[in-house]
């Protein structure tokens, strides 16, 4: 504990996950006073067809097209 | 907010998701007084091997065979 | 199934929940082809101290002050 | 209800899922007094690249290598 | 891992939770081959106003009145 | 997106939450390339009676007594 779930659009590299997991664990230890070994993080990838904002799927949402395209390029 | 998660058996079309996301956002605005841009929905697809009712996986459950078969046909 | 989770800021009335649960079940039956008895919805209330957008708790976020205040008045 | 979510590393067989779902439903009936038909279980499989403990992904974590390897062998 | 979440109606005793946590950990070790120390369980209590089946809140649902009343008596 | 859920033992101060939300948003922007306004974080507090490790509730677990006591003192 803390048990942290990170729901994110598919497309991040393994290196990004590793760096993010390490950085957040550092912050949990420093700010929340957690024991490092108790910090757990799970990544859940979703696609732009799985999420809607304001009733519009991200894959159909022009205001998010830049974000989605950037992830697809990797 | 609200942040809505919809766990459902695989097999719905993209059109169904789009229509459902829109319809639920409409209701959230009208009934809950949410701002449309704050309504977020995430779909999580699961298979009939991922869910059990009464201790029986849906893929083994004859009382649900009709539902599962209908989704597989699309 | 579908199993729907609705995370929302505290402050909605029981009547609002009832109407929203009914309306979403109607849409799940009509749009997703679900059996009515299989539609499950769980509400999870959170407070403005429990959620942050862009790294800022909603309770500290002036751009959301109107939403939070409206819910507190009921 | 209860609604039980089981997040586990990929690699268990369908037979293991079936046996686990049945055994947990039995315990929910006996210990929690649940009605059998109300016990729902969902399995969510994750990979060793999806979970980090102490800031280290399981796929990079030598102390968990034995667990991960055993699951890969099936 | 496994990480198990148990969403249940409020009203179970601490003894019931303890017994259920122990029994499920036993099954996870025996059936899933988990290491005992890796089995994590979180209980989330909800009330009959928080859950709807078929579009009807459990607190309004006569077919569930027996279950809800039994839990309130403790 | 990312949508980050932080399940943690009750007892952290509002200042700790604020600092953690800000720090994690910073990392999400820097490491994951997220847009700051898309980073969402929800805190879910649980008690030592709500979580079991290895089949033992944290409130009964002597190896975790130090962690739990430190949080109770605030």
Coordinates of C-alpha atoms in Angstrom, one line a residue, chain B residues 7 46-47 49-57 59-60, chain D residues 14 17-18 21-22 25 36-43:
Chain B
X7 CA -17.6 -3.9 -17.9
X46 CA -14.3 -9.4 -20.8
X47 CA -14.8 -12.8 -22.2
X49 CA -14.0 -17.3 -19.5
X50 CA -13.4 -14.2 -17.4
X51 CA -16.6 -14.1 -15.4
X52 CA -18.3 -16.5 -13.1
X53 CA -21.8 -16.3 -11.6
X54 CA -22.6 -18.5 -8.6
X55 CA -19.2 -20.1 -9.0
X56 CA -19.7 -21.2 -12.6
X57 CA -17.8 -19.5 -15.5
X59 CA -18.5 -20.1 -20.7
X60 CA -19.7 -23.2 -18.9
Chain D
X14 CA -9.1 -22.6 -17.5
X17 CA -10.1 -20.6 -12.9
X18 CA -13.1 -22.9 -12.8
X21 CA -14.4 -19.7 -8.9
X22 CA -16.3 -22.6 -7.4
X25 CA -18.3 -19.1 -4.2
X36 CA -24.9 -18.6 -4.3
X37 CA -26.5 -17.0 -7.3
X38 CA -25.4 -13.5 -6.1
X39 CA -21.7 -14.4 -6.0
X40 CA -20.0 -12.9 -9.0
X41 CA -16.3 -13.2 -9.9
X42 CA -14.3 -11.5 -12.6
X43 CA -10.8 -12.5 -13.6

